[in-house]
mmCIF file of C-alpha atoms in Angstrom:
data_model
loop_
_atom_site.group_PDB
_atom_site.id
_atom_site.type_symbol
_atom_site.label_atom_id
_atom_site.label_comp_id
_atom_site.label_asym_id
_atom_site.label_seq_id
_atom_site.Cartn_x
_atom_site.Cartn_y
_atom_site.Cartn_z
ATOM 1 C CA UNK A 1 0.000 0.000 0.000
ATOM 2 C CA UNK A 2 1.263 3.801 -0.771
ATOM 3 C CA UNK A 3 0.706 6.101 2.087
ATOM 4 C CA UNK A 4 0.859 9.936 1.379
ATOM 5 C CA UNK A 5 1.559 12.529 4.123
ATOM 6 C CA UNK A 6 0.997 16.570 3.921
ATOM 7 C CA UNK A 7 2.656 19.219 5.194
ATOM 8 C CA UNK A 8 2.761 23.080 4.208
ATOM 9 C CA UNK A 9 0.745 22.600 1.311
ATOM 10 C CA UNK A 10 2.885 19.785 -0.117
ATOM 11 C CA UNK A 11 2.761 15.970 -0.905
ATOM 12 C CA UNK A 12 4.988 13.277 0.117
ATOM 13 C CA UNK A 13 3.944 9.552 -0.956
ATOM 14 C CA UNK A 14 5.750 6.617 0.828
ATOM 15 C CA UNK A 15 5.708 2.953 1.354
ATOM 16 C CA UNK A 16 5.327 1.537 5.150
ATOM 17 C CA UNK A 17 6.067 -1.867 6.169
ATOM 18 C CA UNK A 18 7.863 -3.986 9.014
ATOM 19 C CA UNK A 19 6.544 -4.159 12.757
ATOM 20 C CA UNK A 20 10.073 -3.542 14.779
ATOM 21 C CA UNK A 21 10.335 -0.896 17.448
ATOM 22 C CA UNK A 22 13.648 1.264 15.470
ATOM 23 C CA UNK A 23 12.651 3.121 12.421
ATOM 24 C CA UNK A 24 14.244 2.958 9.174
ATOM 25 C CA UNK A 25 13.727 5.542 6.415
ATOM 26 C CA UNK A 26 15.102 5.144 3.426
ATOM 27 C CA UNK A 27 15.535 7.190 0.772
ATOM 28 C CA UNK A 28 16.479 6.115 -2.436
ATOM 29 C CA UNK A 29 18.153 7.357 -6.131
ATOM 30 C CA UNK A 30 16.911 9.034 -8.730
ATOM 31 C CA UNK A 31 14.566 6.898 -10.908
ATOM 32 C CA UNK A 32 11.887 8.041 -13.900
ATOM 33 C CA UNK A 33 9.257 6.118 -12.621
ATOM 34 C CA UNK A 34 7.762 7.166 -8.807
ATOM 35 C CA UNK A 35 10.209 4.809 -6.359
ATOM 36 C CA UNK A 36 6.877 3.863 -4.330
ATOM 37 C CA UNK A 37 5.750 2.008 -7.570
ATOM 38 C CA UNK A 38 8.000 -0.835 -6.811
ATOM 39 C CA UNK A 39 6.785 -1.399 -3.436
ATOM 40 C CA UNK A 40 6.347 -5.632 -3.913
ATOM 41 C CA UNK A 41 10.244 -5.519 -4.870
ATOM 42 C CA UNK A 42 11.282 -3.479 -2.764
ATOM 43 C CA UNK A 43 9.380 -5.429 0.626
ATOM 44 C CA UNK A 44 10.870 -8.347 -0.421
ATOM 45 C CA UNK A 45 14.392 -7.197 -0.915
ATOM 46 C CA UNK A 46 14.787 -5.727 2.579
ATOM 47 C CA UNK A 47 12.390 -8.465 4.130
ATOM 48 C CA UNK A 48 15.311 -9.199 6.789
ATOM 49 C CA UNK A 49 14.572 -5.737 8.636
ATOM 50 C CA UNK A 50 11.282 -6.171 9.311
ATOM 51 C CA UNK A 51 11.605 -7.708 12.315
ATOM 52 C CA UNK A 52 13.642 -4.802 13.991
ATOM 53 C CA UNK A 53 12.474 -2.098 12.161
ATOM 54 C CA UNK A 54 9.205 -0.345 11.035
ATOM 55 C CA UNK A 55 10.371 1.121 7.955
ATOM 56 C CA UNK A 56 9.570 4.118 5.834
ATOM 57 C CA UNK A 57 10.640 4.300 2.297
ATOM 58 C CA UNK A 58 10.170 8.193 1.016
ATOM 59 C CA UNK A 59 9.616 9.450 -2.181
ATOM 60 C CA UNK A 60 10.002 12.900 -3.388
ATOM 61 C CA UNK A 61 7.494 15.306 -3.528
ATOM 62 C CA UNK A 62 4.574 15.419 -6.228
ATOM 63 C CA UNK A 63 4.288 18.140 -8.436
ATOM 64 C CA UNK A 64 7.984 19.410 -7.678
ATOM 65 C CA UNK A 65 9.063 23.063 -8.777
ATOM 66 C CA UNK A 66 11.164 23.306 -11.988
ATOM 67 C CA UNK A 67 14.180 24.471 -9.616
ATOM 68 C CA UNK A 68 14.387 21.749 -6.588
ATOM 69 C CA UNK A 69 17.577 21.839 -4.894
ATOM 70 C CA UNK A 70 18.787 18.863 -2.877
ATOM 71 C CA UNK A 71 18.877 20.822 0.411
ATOM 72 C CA UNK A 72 15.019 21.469 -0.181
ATOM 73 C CA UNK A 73 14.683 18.066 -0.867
ATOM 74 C CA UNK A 74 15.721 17.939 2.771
ATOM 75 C CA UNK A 75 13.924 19.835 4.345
ATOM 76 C CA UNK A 76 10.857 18.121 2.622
ATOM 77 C CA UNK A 77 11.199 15.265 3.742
ATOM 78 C CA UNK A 78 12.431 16.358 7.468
ATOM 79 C CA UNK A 79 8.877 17.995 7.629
ATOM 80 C CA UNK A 80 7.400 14.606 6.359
ATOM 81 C CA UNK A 81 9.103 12.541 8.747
ATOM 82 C CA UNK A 82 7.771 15.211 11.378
ATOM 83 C CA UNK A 83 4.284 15.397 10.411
ATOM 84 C CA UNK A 84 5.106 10.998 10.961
ATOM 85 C CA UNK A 85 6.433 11.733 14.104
ATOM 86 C CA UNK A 86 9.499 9.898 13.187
ATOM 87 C CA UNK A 87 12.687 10.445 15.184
ATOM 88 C CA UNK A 88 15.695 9.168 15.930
ATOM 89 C CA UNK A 89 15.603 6.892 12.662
ATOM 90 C CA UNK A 90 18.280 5.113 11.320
ATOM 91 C CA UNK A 91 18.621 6.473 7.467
ATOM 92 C CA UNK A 92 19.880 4.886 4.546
ATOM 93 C CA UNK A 93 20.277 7.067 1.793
ATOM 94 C CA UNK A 94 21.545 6.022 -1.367
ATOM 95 C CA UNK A 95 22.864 7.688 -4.142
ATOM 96 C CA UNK A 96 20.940 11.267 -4.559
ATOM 97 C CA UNK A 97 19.045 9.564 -1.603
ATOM 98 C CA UNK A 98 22.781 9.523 -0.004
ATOM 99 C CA UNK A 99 22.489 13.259 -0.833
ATOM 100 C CA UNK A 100 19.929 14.018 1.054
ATOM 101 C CA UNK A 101 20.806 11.811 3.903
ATOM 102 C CA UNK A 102 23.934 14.198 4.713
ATOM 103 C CA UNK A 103 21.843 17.484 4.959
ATOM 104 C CA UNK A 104 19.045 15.380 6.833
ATOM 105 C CA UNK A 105 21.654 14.484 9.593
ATOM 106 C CA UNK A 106 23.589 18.000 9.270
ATOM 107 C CA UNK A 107 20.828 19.458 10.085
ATOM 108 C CA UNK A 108 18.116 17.877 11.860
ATOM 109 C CA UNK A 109 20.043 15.333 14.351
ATOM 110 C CA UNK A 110 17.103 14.758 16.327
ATOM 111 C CA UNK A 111 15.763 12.906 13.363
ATOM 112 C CA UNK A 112 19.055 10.727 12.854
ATOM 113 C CA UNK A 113 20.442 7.787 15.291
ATOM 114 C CA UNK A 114 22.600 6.817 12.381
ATOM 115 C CA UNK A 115 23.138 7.069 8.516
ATOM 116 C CA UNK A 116 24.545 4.757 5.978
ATOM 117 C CA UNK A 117 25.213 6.541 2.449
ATOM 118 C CA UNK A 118 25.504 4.313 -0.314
ATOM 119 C CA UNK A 119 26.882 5.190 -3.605
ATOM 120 C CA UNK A 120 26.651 8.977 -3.250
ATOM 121 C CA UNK A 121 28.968 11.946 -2.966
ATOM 122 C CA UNK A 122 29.281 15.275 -1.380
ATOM 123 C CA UNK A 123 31.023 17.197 -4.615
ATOM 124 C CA UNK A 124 30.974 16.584 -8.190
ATOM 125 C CA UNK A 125 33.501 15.081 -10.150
ATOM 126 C CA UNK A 126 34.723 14.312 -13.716
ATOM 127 C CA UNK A 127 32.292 10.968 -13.534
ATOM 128 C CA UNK A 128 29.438 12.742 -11.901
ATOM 129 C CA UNK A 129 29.365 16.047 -14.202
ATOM 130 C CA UNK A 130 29.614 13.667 -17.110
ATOM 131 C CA UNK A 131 26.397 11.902 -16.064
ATOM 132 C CA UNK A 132 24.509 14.440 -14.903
ATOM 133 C CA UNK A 133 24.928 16.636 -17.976
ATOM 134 C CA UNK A 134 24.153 13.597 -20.014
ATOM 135 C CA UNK A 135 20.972 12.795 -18.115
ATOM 136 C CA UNK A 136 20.157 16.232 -18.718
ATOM 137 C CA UNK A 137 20.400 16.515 -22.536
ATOM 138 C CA UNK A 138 18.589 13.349 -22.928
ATOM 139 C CA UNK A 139 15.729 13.615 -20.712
ATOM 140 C CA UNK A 140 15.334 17.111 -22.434
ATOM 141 C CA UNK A 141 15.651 15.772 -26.545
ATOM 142 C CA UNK A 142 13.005 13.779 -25.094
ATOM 143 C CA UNK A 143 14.813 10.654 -26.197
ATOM 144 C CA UNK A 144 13.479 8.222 -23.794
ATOM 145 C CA UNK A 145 15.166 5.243 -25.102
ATOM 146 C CA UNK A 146 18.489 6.264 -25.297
ATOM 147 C CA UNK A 147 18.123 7.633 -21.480
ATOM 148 C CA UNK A 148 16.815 4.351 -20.327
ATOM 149 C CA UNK A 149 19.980 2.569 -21.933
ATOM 150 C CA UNK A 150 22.209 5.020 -20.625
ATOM 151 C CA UNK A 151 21.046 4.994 -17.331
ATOM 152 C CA UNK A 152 21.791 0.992 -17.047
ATOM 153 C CA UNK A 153 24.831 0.970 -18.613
ATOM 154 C CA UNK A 154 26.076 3.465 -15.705
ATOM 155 C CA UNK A 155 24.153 2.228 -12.773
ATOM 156 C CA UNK A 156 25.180 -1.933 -13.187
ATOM 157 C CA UNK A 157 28.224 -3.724 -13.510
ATOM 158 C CA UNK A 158 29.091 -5.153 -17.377
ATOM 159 C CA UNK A 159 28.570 -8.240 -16.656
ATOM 160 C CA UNK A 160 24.941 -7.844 -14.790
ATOM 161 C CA UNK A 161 23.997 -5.243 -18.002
ATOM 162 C CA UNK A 162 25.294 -7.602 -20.743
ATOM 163 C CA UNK A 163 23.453 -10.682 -18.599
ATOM 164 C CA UNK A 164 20.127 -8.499 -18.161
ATOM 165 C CA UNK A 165 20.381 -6.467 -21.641
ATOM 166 C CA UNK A 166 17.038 -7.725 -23.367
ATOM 167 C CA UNK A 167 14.992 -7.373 -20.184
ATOM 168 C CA UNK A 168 16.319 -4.038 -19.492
ATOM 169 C CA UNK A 169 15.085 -3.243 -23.005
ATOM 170 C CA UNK A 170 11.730 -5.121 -22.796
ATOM 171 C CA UNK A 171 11.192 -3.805 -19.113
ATOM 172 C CA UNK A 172 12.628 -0.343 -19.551
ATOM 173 C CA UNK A 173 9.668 2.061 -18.225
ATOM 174 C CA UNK A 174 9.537 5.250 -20.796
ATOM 175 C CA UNK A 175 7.927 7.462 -18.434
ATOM 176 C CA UNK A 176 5.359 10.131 -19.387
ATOM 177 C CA UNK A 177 6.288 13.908 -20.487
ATOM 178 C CA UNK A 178 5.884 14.736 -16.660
ATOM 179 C CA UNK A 179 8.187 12.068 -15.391
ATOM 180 C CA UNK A 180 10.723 12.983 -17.908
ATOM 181 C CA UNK A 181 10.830 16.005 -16.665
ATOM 182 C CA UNK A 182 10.838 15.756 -13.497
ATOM 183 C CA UNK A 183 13.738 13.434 -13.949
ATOM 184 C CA UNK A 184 15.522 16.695 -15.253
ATOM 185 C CA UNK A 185 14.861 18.530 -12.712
ATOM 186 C CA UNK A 186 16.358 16.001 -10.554
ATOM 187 C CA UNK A 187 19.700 15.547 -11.924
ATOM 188 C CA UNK A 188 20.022 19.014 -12.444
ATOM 189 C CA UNK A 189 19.761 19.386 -8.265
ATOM 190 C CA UNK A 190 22.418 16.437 -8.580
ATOM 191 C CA UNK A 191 24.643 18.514 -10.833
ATOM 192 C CA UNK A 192 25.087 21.153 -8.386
ATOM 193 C CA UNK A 193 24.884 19.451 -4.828
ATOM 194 C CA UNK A 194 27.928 20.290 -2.928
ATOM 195 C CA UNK A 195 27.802 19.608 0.923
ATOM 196 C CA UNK A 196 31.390 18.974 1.477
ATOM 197 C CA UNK A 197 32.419 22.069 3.339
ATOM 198 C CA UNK A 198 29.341 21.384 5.295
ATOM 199 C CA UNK A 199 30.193 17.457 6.212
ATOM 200 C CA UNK A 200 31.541 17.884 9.647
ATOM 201 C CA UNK A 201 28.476 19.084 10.791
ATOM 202 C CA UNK A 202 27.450 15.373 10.994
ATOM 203 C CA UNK A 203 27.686 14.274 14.511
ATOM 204 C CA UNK A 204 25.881 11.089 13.682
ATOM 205 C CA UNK A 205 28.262 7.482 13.131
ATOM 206 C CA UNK A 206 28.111 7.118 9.963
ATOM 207 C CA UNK A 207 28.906 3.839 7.666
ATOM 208 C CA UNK A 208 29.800 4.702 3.761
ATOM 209 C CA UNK A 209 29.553 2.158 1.485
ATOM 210 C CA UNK A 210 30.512 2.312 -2.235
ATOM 211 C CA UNK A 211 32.079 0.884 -5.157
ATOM 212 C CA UNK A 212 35.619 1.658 -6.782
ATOM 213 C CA UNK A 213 33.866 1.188 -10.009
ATOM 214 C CA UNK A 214 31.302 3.114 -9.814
ATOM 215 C CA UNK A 215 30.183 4.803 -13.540
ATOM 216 C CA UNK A 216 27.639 7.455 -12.420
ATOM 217 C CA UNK A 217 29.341 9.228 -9.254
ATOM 218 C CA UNK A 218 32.593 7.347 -9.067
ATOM 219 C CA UNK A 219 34.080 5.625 -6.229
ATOM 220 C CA UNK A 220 36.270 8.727 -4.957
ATOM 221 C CA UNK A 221 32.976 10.017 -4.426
ATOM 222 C CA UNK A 222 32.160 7.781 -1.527
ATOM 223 C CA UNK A 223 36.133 7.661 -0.154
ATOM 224 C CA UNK A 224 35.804 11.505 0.150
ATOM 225 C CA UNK A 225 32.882 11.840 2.700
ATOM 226 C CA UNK A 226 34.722 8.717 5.028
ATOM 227 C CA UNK A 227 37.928 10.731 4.951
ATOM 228 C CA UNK A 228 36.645 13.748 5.914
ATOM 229 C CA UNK A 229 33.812 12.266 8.251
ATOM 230 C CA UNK A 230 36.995 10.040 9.322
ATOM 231 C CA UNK A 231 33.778 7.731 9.739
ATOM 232 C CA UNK A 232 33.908 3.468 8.634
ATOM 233 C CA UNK A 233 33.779 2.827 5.213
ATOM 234 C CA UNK A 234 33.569 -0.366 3.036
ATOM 235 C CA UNK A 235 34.588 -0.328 -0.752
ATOM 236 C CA UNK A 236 33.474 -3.043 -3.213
ATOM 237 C CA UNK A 237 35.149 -4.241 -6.071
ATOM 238 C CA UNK A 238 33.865 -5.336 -9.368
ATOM 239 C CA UNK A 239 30.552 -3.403 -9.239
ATOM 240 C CA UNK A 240 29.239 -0.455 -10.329
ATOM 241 C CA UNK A 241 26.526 2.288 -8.523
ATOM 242 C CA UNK A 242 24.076 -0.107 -8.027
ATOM 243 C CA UNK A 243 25.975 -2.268 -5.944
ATOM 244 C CA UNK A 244 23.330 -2.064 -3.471
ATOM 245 C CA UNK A 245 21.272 -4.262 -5.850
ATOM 246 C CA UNK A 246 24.093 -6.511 -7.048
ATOM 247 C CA UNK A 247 26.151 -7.390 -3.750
ATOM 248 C CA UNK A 248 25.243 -10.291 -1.541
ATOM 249 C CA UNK A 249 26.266 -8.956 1.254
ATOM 250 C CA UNK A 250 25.331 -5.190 0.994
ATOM 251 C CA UNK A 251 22.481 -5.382 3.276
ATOM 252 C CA UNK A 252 23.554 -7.286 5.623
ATOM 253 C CA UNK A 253 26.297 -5.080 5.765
ATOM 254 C CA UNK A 254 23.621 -1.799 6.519
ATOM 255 C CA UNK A 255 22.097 -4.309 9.161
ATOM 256 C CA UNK A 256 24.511 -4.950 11.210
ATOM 257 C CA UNK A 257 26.272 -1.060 11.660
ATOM 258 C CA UNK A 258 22.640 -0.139 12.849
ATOM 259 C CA UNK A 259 22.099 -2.779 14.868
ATOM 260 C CA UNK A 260 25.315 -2.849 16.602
#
């Protein structure tokens, strides 16, 4: 079931499921389709948690302005997880989900136990730019196809995109005129996030986990927020962004730092 919560004037829908006593909010990437869609997949992949936690998966917010920074995507969903009542959560953010995990616990650390940011980054890079811009020009040619492709190609590893090629293709979801665009206006906030000279106002532990190989943000993305959070971080090998997906062990791994 999608929930939806208000809160000045705005719309935030979620998905709600688990019965344990922590809370869990995550908040995921960038996708054209609304994240909430997938809720089946999505229950099933992080069935393990729902013992400990009660967890809240957040989408953005509908209707969105044209110019939607990441910091406002923030503070939206601070005053959703208000309106909720939801405090002291342990957050997993990843990639532009990772974004707005860092100014969520910058910020508002009443709201955050403890973070995990997967696949994500607090400045742009040569990698990053390069994706962004290309998101950019495609979603705006309007060239659906060709953004769908791309998109894959960056977010798995070769061998899981040359595996799952035809089903990415058969599967790909071409999004209406309104999700298109609202996937522009999304990686343009992505373009020109930069929190790094804000990081050490995390007080939070925080766990980073990311991939060396990692074709949308790159890995030095990830290795840059641990080093200056001087916080744990784990580094796979062999996968790309959405090693979240592809790892065994990955959530197991974003288990145990929240339950220890």
């Amino acid at each position: 079931m999608i929930y939806s919560v208000e809160f000045n004037g705005k719309k935030m829908n979620y998905i709600k499921f688990g019965s344990g006593k922590k809370i869990l909010v995550m908040l995921p990437g960038m996708s054209v389709s609304y994240v909430t869609e997938s809720e089946s997949a999505i229950k099933s992949a992080y069935s393990d948690f729902c013992e400990d936690f009660t967890v809240y998966l957040f989408d953005r917010t509908s209707n969105m302005p044209s110019y939607y920074k990441i910091k406002d995507m923030a503070t939206d969903t601070a005053e959703a997880m208000k309106t909720l009542s939801l405090k002291n959560a342990y957050l997993f953010g990843v990639s532009q989900g990772g974004m707005i995990a860092q100014v969520l616990a910058a910020y508002y650390p009443e709201l955050v136990k403890k973070a995990v940011l997967g696949s994500t980054l607090s400045k742009q890079n040569e990698i990053s730019a390069d994706t962004f811009n290309t998101w950019i020009k495609l979603a705006k040619s309007g060239n659906r196809a060709d953004l769908n492709n791309d998109c894959a190609k960056r977010v798995y590893s070769k061998e899981y995109y040359n595996k799952y090629k035809s089903i990415f293709e058969l599967t790909a979801d071409p999004g209406t005129d309104e999700q298109i665009k609202r996937y522009e206006i999304l990686s343009k906030a992505s373009l020109e996030f930069d929190f790094y000279g804000e990081l050490d106002k995390i007080k939070c532990p925080v766990l980073v986990i990311g991939s060396y190989l990692d074709r949308v943000l790159s890995g030095i993305g990830s290795i840059e927020i641990a080093q200056k959070l001087s916080c744990e971080i784990f580094m796979y090998d062999g996968y790309s962004h959405a090693v979240y997906d592809e790892a065994p062990d990955y959530k197991e791994k974003v288990y145990d730092f929240f339950i220890a």
